[in-house]
CSV table of C-alpha atoms in Angstrom, one decimal:
chain,number,residue,atom,x,y,z
A,1,MET,CA,-27.2,-1.6,-20.1
A,2,SER,CA,-25.1,-2.5,-17.0
A,3,LEU,CA,-25.9,-0.3,-14.0
A,4,LEU,CA,-21.9,1.0,-14.8
A,5,GLN,CA,-20.3,0.4,-17.9
A,6,VAL,CA,-16.7,1.9,-18.6
A,7,ASN,CA,-15.6,1.8,-22.0
A,8,ASP,CA,-12.3,2.3,-23.8
A,9,LEU,CA,-10.6,4.4,-20.5
A,10,HIS,CA,-7.7,6.8,-21.0
A,11,ILE,CA,-6.0,8.8,-17.8
A,12,SER,CA,-2.5,10.1,-18.7
A,13,PHE,CA,-1.3,13.5,-16.2
A,14,GLN,CA,0.8,15.9,-17.1
A,15,GLY,CA,4.9,15.5,-17.0
A,16,GLU,CA,7.4,17.6,-17.3
A,17,LYS,CA,7.9,17.2,-21.0
A,18,LYS,CA,5.0,14.6,-21.9
A,19,LEU,CA,1.7,13.4,-21.2
A,20,LEU,CA,2.4,9.6,-18.9
A,21,PRO,CA,0.0,7.4,-18.6
A,22,ALA,CA,-2.0,6.5,-16.1
A,23,VAL,CA,-4.6,4.2,-17.5
A,24,SER,CA,-4.5,3.0,-20.9
A,25,GLY,CA,-7.9,1.9,-22.6
A,26,VAL,CA,-9.7,0.3,-19.6
A,27,SER,CA,-13.5,-1.3,-20.3
A,28,PHE,CA,-15.4,-3.0,-17.3
A,29,SER,CA,-18.5,-3.0,-16.6
A,30,LEU,CA,-21.1,-3.5,-13.5
A,31,GLU,CA,-24.6,-5.3,-12.6
A,32,LYS,CA,-27.1,-3.5,-9.3
A,33,GLY,CA,-26.3,-5.6,-6.5
A,34,GLU,CA,-22.8,-7.3,-8.0
A,35,ILE,CA,-19.2,-6.8,-6.4
A,36,LEU,CA,-16.4,-5.9,-8.6
A,37,ALA,CA,-12.7,-6.3,-7.7
A,38,LEU,CA,-10.6,-4.7,-9.2
A,39,VAL,CA,-6.7,-6.1,-8.1
A,40,GLY,CA,-3.3,-5.5,-8.5
A,41,GLU,CA,-0.1,-3.6,-7.2
A,42,SER,CA,0.3,0.1,-6.0
A,43,GLY,CA,0.6,2.2,-9.0
A,44,CYS,CA,-1.4,-0.6,-11.2
A,45,GLY,CA,-4.0,2.4,-11.8
A,46,LYS,CA,-6.4,0.8,-9.9
A,47,SER,CA,-7.2,4.2,-7.5
A,48,VAL,CA,-6.6,6.1,-10.7
A,49,SER,CA,-9.2,4.4,-12.2
A,50,CYS,CA,-12.5,4.5,-9.9
A,51,MET,CA,-11.9,8.5,-9.0
A,52,ALA,CA,-12.4,8.7,-12.3
A,53,LEU,CA,-15.1,7.4,-12.3
A,54,ALA,CA,-16.6,10.4,-10.4
A,55,LYS,CA,-15.1,13.2,-12.2
A,56,LEU,CA,-12.7,13.6,-9.3
A,57,LEU,CA,-9.1,13.5,-10.6
A,58,PRO,CA,-8.1,17.2,-10.0
A,59,GLU,CA,-7.4,18.7,-13.4
A,60,PRO,CA,-4.6,19.2,-14.4
A,61,PRO,CA,-2.1,16.9,-14.1
A,62,ALA,CA,-4.5,14.0,-14.8
A,63,LYS,CA,-6.7,14.7,-18.2
A,64,ILE,CA,-9.1,11.6,-19.1
A,65,LEU,CA,-8.3,11.7,-23.0
A,66,SER,CA,-11.5,9.7,-24.7
A,67,GLY,CA,-13.5,7.0,-23.3
A,68,GLU,CA,-17.1,5.9,-21.7
A,69,ILE,CA,-18.4,5.9,-18.1
A,70,LEU,CA,-22.0,5.2,-19.0
A,71,LEU,CA,-24.0,4.8,-16.0
A,72,GLU,CA,-28.2,4.3,-14.7
A,73,LYS,CA,-29.0,6.9,-12.2
A,74,ARG,CA,-31.6,5.6,-10.2
A,75,SER,CA,-34.2,7.2,-12.1
A,76,GLY,CA,-33.6,4.9,-15.6
A,77,GLU,CA,-31.4,8.4,-16.9
A,78,LYS,CA,-28.8,7.4,-18.6
A,79,VAL,CA,-25.6,9.4,-18.5
A,80,ASN,CA,-21.8,9.9,-20.1
A,81,ILE,CA,-20.2,10.9,-16.7
A,82,LEU,CA,-17.6,12.6,-18.7
A,83,GLN,CA,-20.1,15.2,-19.7
A,84,LEU,CA,-21.2,16.3,-17.6
A,85,SER,CA,-21.5,20.0,-16.3
A,86,ARG,CA,-20.0,20.7,-12.4
A,87,LYS,CA,-23.9,20.7,-10.3
A,88,GLU,CA,-24.6,18.0,-12.1
A,89,LEU,CA,-21.6,15.5,-10.8
A,90,ARG,CA,-22.6,17.5,-7.9
A,91,LYS,CA,-25.5,15.2,-7.6
A,92,VAL,CA,-23.7,12.2,-8.2
A,93,ARG,CA,-21.3,12.7,-6.4
A,94,GLY,CA,-22.2,10.6,-3.3
A,95,GLY,CA,-25.9,10.5,-4.4
A,96,GLU,CA,-25.5,8.1,-7.2
A,97,ILE,CA,-21.5,7.2,-6.5
A,98,ALA,CA,-20.2,7.4,-2.9
A,99,TYR,CA,-16.9,6.2,-1.8
A,100,ILE,CA,-15.1,4.7,0.7
A,101,PHE,CA,-10.9,5.2,1.7
A,102,GLN,CA,-8.2,3.2,3.0
A,103,GLU,CA,-7.2,5.8,6.0
A,104,PRO,CA,-10.7,6.7,7.1
A,105,ALA,CA,-8.7,10.0,9.7
A,106,MET,CA,-7.6,11.4,7.1
A,107,SER,CA,-10.6,10.8,5.1
A,108,LEU,CA,-13.0,12.3,8.7
A,109,ASN,CA,-12.8,16.4,9.9
A,110,PRO,CA,-11.3,16.0,12.9
A,111,VAL,CA,-12.7,19.2,14.3
A,112,PHE,CA,-16.5,18.0,13.3
A,113,THR,CA,-18.5,15.0,14.5
A,114,VAL,CA,-19.6,12.0,13.4
A,115,GLY,CA,-22.7,13.3,13.9
A,116,ASP,CA,-22.4,16.5,12.2
A,117,GLN,CA,-20.7,14.7,8.8
A,118,ILE,CA,-23.4,12.0,9.0
A,119,ALA,CA,-25.8,14.8,8.5
A,120,GLU,CA,-23.9,17.6,6.3
A,121,ALA,CA,-23.6,14.4,3.8
A,122,ILE,CA,-27.7,14.3,4.3
A,123,PHE,CA,-28.9,17.9,4.1
A,124,LEU,CA,-26.2,17.7,0.4
A,125,HIS,CA,-28.3,14.3,-0.9
A,126,SER,CA,-31.5,14.3,1.0
A,127,PRO,CA,-32.4,18.2,2.0
A,128,GLU,CA,-36.1,16.6,2.0
A,129,THR,CA,-35.2,14.7,4.9
A,130,PRO,CA,-36.7,15.7,8.5
A,131,GLU,CA,-34.1,14.7,11.1
A,132,PRO,CA,-30.9,14.3,9.2
A,133,TYR,CA,-29.6,13.3,13.6
A,134,LYS,CA,-31.5,10.5,13.9
A,135,LEU,CA,-31.4,8.9,10.7
A,136,ALA,CA,-27.3,10.1,10.4
A,137,GLU,CA,-27.6,7.9,14.8
A,138,GLU,CA,-30.2,4.6,12.9
A,139,LEU,CA,-27.3,4.4,9.9
A,140,LEU,CA,-25.0,4.3,13.0
A,141,ARG,CA,-26.5,1.3,14.3
A,142,GLN,CA,-26.6,0.3,10.5
A,143,VAL,CA,-23.4,-0.3,9.9
A,144,GLY,CA,-23.0,-1.7,13.9
A,145,ILE,CA,-21.8,1.5,16.3
A,146,PRO,CA,-23.0,-0.1,19.9
A,147,ASP,CA,-24.3,3.2,21.3
A,148,PRO,CA,-24.7,5.1,18.1
A,149,ALA,CA,-27.1,7.8,20.4
A,150,ASP,CA,-23.3,8.6,22.0
A,151,ARG,CA,-20.6,8.3,19.1
A,152,VAL,CA,-22.6,11.0,17.2
A,153,LYS,CA,-21.7,13.1,19.1
A,154,ARG,CA,-18.1,11.9,19.4
A,155,TYR,CA,-15.2,13.4,17.7
A,156,PRO,CA,-13.6,11.3,14.9
A,157,HIS,CA,-10.5,11.0,17.6
A,158,GLU,CA,-12.4,9.2,19.6
A,159,LEU,CA,-12.9,6.2,17.5
A,160,SER,CA,-10.9,3.0,17.3
A,161,GLY,CA,-10.1,2.9,13.4
A,162,GLY,CA,-12.2,0.0,12.4
A,163,MET,CA,-14.5,2.7,14.4
A,164,GLN,CA,-13.7,5.3,11.6
A,165,GLN,CA,-14.0,2.9,9.0
A,166,ARG,CA,-17.7,2.0,9.8
A,167,VAL,CA,-18.9,6.1,10.2
A,168,MET,CA,-17.6,6.4,6.6
A,169,ILE,CA,-19.2,3.7,5.3
A,170,ALA,CA,-22.0,5.2,7.4
A,171,MET,CA,-22.3,8.6,5.5
A,172,ALA,CA,-22.0,7.0,2.5
A,173,LEU,CA,-25.2,5.8,2.5
A,174,ALA,CA,-26.2,8.9,3.5
A,175,SER,CA,-27.3,9.3,0.2
A,176,SER,CA,-28.5,5.9,-0.7
A,177,PRO,CA,-26.0,5.7,-3.4
A,178,SER,CA,-26.7,3.1,-6.1
A,179,ILE,CA,-22.3,2.1,-5.6
A,180,LEU,CA,-20.3,1.3,-3.2
A,181,VAL,CA,-16.1,2.0,-4.1
A,182,ALA,CA,-14.5,0.8,-1.8
A,183,ASP,CA,-10.6,1.5,-2.0
A,184,GLU,CA,-8.3,-1.0,-0.1
A,185,PRO,CA,-10.6,-0.3,2.5
A,186,THR,CA,-9.9,-2.7,4.9
A,187,THR,CA,-5.8,-2.5,4.3
A,188,ALA,CA,-5.1,-0.1,7.8
A,189,LEU,CA,-7.0,-2.4,10.4
A,190,ASP,CA,-6.3,-5.4,12.3
A,191,VAL,CA,-7.4,-8.9,10.6
A,192,THR,CA,-10.9,-9.3,12.7
A,193,ILE,CA,-12.2,-5.8,11.9
A,194,GLN,CA,-11.2,-6.7,8.1
A,195,ALA,CA,-13.6,-9.5,9.0
A,196,GLN,CA,-16.2,-7.7,10.6
A,197,ILE,CA,-15.3,-4.7,7.5
A,198,LEU,CA,-15.6,-7.8,4.4
A,199,GLU,CA,-19.2,-8.8,6.0
A,200,LEU,CA,-20.3,-5.6,6.7
A,201,LEU,CA,-20.3,-4.8,2.7
A,202,LEU,CA,-21.1,-8.2,1.4
A,203,GLU,CA,-24.5,-7.7,4.6
A,204,LEU,CA,-24.7,-4.1,2.9
A,205,LYS,CA,-25.2,-6.0,-1.0
A,206,HIS,CA,-28.5,-8.4,0.0
A,207,THR,CA,-30.0,-5.5,1.7
A,208,ARG,CA,-29.5,-2.7,-0.3
A,209,ASP,CA,-29.3,-4.7,-3.9
A,210,MET,CA,-26.2,-2.0,-3.9
A,211,ALA,CA,-23.1,-2.7,-6.5
A,212,ILE,CA,-19.4,-2.3,-5.6
A,213,ILE,CA,-16.1,-2.0,-7.0
A,214,LEU,CA,-13.3,-3.1,-3.8
A,215,VAL,CA,-9.6,-2.4,-4.9
A,216,THR,CA,-7.3,-3.9,-3.2
A,217,HIS,CA,-4.1,-6.4,-3.7
A,218,ASN,CA,-5.3,-9.1,-1.9
A,219,PHE,CA,-6.8,-11.8,-4.1
A,220,GLY,CA,-8.2,-13.2,-0.4
A,221,LEU,CA,-10.4,-10.9,0.1
A,222,VAL,CA,-11.3,-11.9,-3.6
A,223,ALA,CA,-11.9,-15.5,-3.3
A,224,GLU,CA,-14.9,-14.0,0.0
A,225,ILE,CA,-16.3,-11.6,-1.7
A,226,ALA,CA,-15.5,-10.1,-5.2
A,227,ASP,CA,-18.4,-11.4,-8.4
A,228,LYS,CA,-16.5,-10.7,-11.1
A,229,VAL,CA,-12.5,-9.5,-11.3
A,230,ALA,CA,-10.2,-7.2,-12.9
A,231,VAL,CA,-6.7,-7.8,-13.0
A,232,MET,CA,-5.0,-4.3,-13.6
A,233,TYR,CA,-0.8,-4.7,-14.4
A,234,ALA,CA,0.4,-0.9,-15.3
A,235,GLY,CA,-2.1,1.4,-16.3
A,236,ARG,CA,-4.0,-1.5,-17.8
A,237,ILE,CA,-6.7,-4.5,-17.7
A,238,VAL,CA,-4.8,-7.9,-18.5
A,239,GLU,CA,-7.5,-10.2,-17.4
A,240,TYR,CA,-11.2,-10.0,-16.4
A,241,ALA,CA,-13.5,-12.9,-15.4
A,242,THR,CA,-15.7,-14.1,-12.8
A,243,ALA,CA,-14.1,-14.9,-9.6
A,244,GLU,CA,-14.8,-18.2,-9.3
A,245,GLU,CA,-14.0,-19.4,-13.1
A,246,LEU,CA,-10.1,-16.7,-12.5
A,247,MET,CA,-9.8,-18.8,-8.9
A,248,LYS,CA,-9.5,-21.8,-11.0
A,249,ASN,CA,-8.7,-21.3,-14.2
A,250,PRO,CA,-6.1,-18.2,-13.7
A,251,LEU,CA,-4.0,-17.2,-17.7
A,252,HIS,CA,-2.2,-14.4,-17.7
A,253,PRO,CA,1.4,-15.2,-15.7
A,254,TYR,CA,0.7,-12.0,-13.8
A,255,THR,CA,-2.8,-13.3,-12.6
A,256,LYS,CA,-1.0,-16.2,-11.8
A,257,ALA,CA,2.3,-15.1,-9.7
A,258,LEU,CA,-0.5,-13.5,-7.8
A,259,LEU,CA,-1.8,-16.6,-6.5
A,260,ALA,CA,1.4,-18.2,-5.9
A,261,ALA,CA,2.2,-14.9,-3.9
A,262,VAL,CA,-1.5,-15.7,-1.6
A,263,PRO,CA,0.4,-17.5,1.9
A,264,VAL,CA,-0.9,-20.9,2.9
A,265,LEU,CA,-2.6,-21.6,6.1
A,266,GLY,CA,-0.5,-24.1,7.5
A,267,ASN,CA,2.1,-24.8,4.9
A,268,LYS,CA,5.5,-24.8,5.6
A,269,LYS,CA,7.4,-25.4,3.4
A,270,GLY,CA,10.0,-23.2,1.6
A,271,CYS,CA,9.1,-19.1,1.2
A,272,LEU,CA,6.8,-16.9,-0.1
A,273,GLN,CA,6.9,-16.4,-3.5
A,274,THR,CA,7.5,-12.9,-5.1
A,275,ILE,CA,6.9,-11.4,-8.5
A,276,PRO,CA,10.8,-10.0,-9.2
A,277,GLY,CA,11.1,-6.5,-10.1
A,278,THR,CA,8.6,-3.7,-9.9
A,279,VAL,CA,5.8,-2.4,-11.3
A,280,PRO,CA,7.0,0.2,-13.9
A,281,MET,CA,6.7,4.2,-13.6
A,282,PRO,CA,4.2,6.1,-16.6
A,283,ALA,CA,7.4,7.1,-18.0
A,284,ASP,CA,9.1,3.4,-17.9
A,285,TYR,CA,5.9,1.5,-19.6
A,286,PRO,CA,7.7,-0.9,-22.5
A,287,GLU,CA,6.4,-0.3,-25.9
A,288,GLY,CA,5.0,-3.9,-26.1
A,289,CYS,CA,3.9,-5.7,-23.2
A,290,ARG,CA,4.2,-4.0,-20.0
A,291,PHE,CA,4.4,-7.4,-17.9
A,292,CYS,CA,6.9,-8.4,-20.5
A,293,ASN,CA,10.1,-7.5,-18.4
A,294,ARG,CA,8.6,-9.2,-15.3
A,295,CYS,CA,6.9,-12.2,-16.9
A,296,THR,CA,7.8,-15.8,-15.6
A,297,LEU,CA,7.0,-17.2,-19.1
A,298,LYS,CA,9.8,-15.4,-20.5
A,299,GLY,CA,12.1,-17.8,-20.4
A,300,CYS,CA,9.9,-20.7,-21.3
A,301,LEU,CA,9.1,-19.6,-24.4
A,302,LYS,CA,12.0,-19.4,-27.0
A,303,GLU,CA,11.8,-16.2,-28.8
A,304,ASN,CA,9.6,-12.6,-27.6
A,305,GLU,CA,9.4,-10.6,-30.3
A,306,LYS,CA,5.7,-10.0,-29.6
A,307,CYS,CA,5.7,-9.0,-26.2
A,308,VAL,CA,8.4,-6.2,-26.4
A,309,GLN,CA,6.5,-4.9,-30.7
A,310,GLU,CA,5.0,-1.9,-30.0
A,311,VAL,CA,1.1,-3.0,-30.5
A,312,PRO,CA,1.0,-4.4,-26.4
A,313,PRO,CA,-1.5,-8.2,-26.3
A,314,PRO,CA,-5.6,-6.9,-27.2
A,315,LEU,CA,-7.8,-8.2,-24.5
A,316,SER,CA,-9.3,-11.1,-25.8
A,317,GLU,CA,-12.0,-13.2,-25.0
A,318,VAL,CA,-9.7,-16.9,-24.2
A,319,PHE,CA,-13.6,-18.6,-22.8
A,320,PRO,CA,-17.0,-17.2,-22.7
A,321,ASN,CA,-17.1,-13.9,-20.5
A,322,HIS,CA,-12.9,-15.0,-19.4
A,323,PHE,CA,-10.4,-12.1,-20.6
A,324,CYS,CA,-7.0,-12.3,-21.2
A,325,ALA,CA,-5.0,-10.3,-22.6
A,326,CYS,CA,-1.1,-12.0,-23.8
A,327,PHE,CA,0.0,-13.3,-26.7
A,328,TYR,CA,0.8,-16.6,-25.6
A,329,THR,CA,-2.4,-17.6,-23.6
A,330,GLU,CA,-2.3,-20.7,-25.8
A,331,GLU,CA,1.3,-21.9,-24.6
A,332,ALA,CA,0.5,-21.3,-20.9
A,333,MET,CA,-2.4,-23.2,-21.1
A,334,GLN,CA,-0.3,-26.3,-22.7
A,335,GLN,CA,2.4,-26.0,-20.2
A,336,GLN,CA,0.1,-25.5,-17.0
A,337,GLU,CA,-1.6,-29.0,-18.5
A,338,LYS,CA,1.6,-30.8,-18.7
A,339,LYS,CA,2.7,-30.5,-15.3
A,340,VAL,CA,-0.8,-31.8,-14.2
């Protein structure tokens, strides 16, 4: 069994009159020491899927309708997170699965020092630690913060955005989790600091053999550090493959559109490519393929009655370990070959 296995996860939110689907049939796996990237535009269900891994979604309005989230704990015990009690979940949250978010200033408590906040995580998950503040100082040193003996006494507002994000990573590492969920960890940072944070995540992967789930909309980051990629659109995974395979041979029209929108350094011809329209709201999801109203293949195919039927395209294995949810995968591949 994988370190983490998510099977057919369905999550909805209570609307005024009905349940609104936010995540529909999401499945993926994560191995020890692996980086999985969840890619897609805002509103595609990436963060909701990740929050569900430790049952952090508020219930209500959120409701996990069905599915499994199977975790192999450090003790070797295999558990379904959706069946754990509140007491058991406290050990998983931060202990087995830790999170870092895109706005560290919003996540850190402004009235406590950095050392206090890291030490709190140590008290909670490793109460036998003899000197938690010394460990907090060492964790700051490990994540690359200069003069950690001084920084451990500082308040969050006294640190830069990059240092605040490193503090969040240090807090996540305090209990030596098996899985680190990084939800858009570089969005609020400048380009130079982004590169440093990504380098730090890669270092943690190698030195701690830690599995990482990276939530992003930036394919540039995916190409640099991911091992596997799951492309999400409107609550569904539409393509799933190794990063190398997906970058070389994207199959789904949405994946191709995202890759085409990545700016290329030195390319001065024409405008940046965009995807027409926006991600639909859960109340407005089409009955068939949820990407059909924005699909670039629509003008190329004679008929698209399959795309608007009630049953959405299944996530099927097109090549070994390369899955795609599109009725016209073969036609799209043929068109790509003709263009070449």
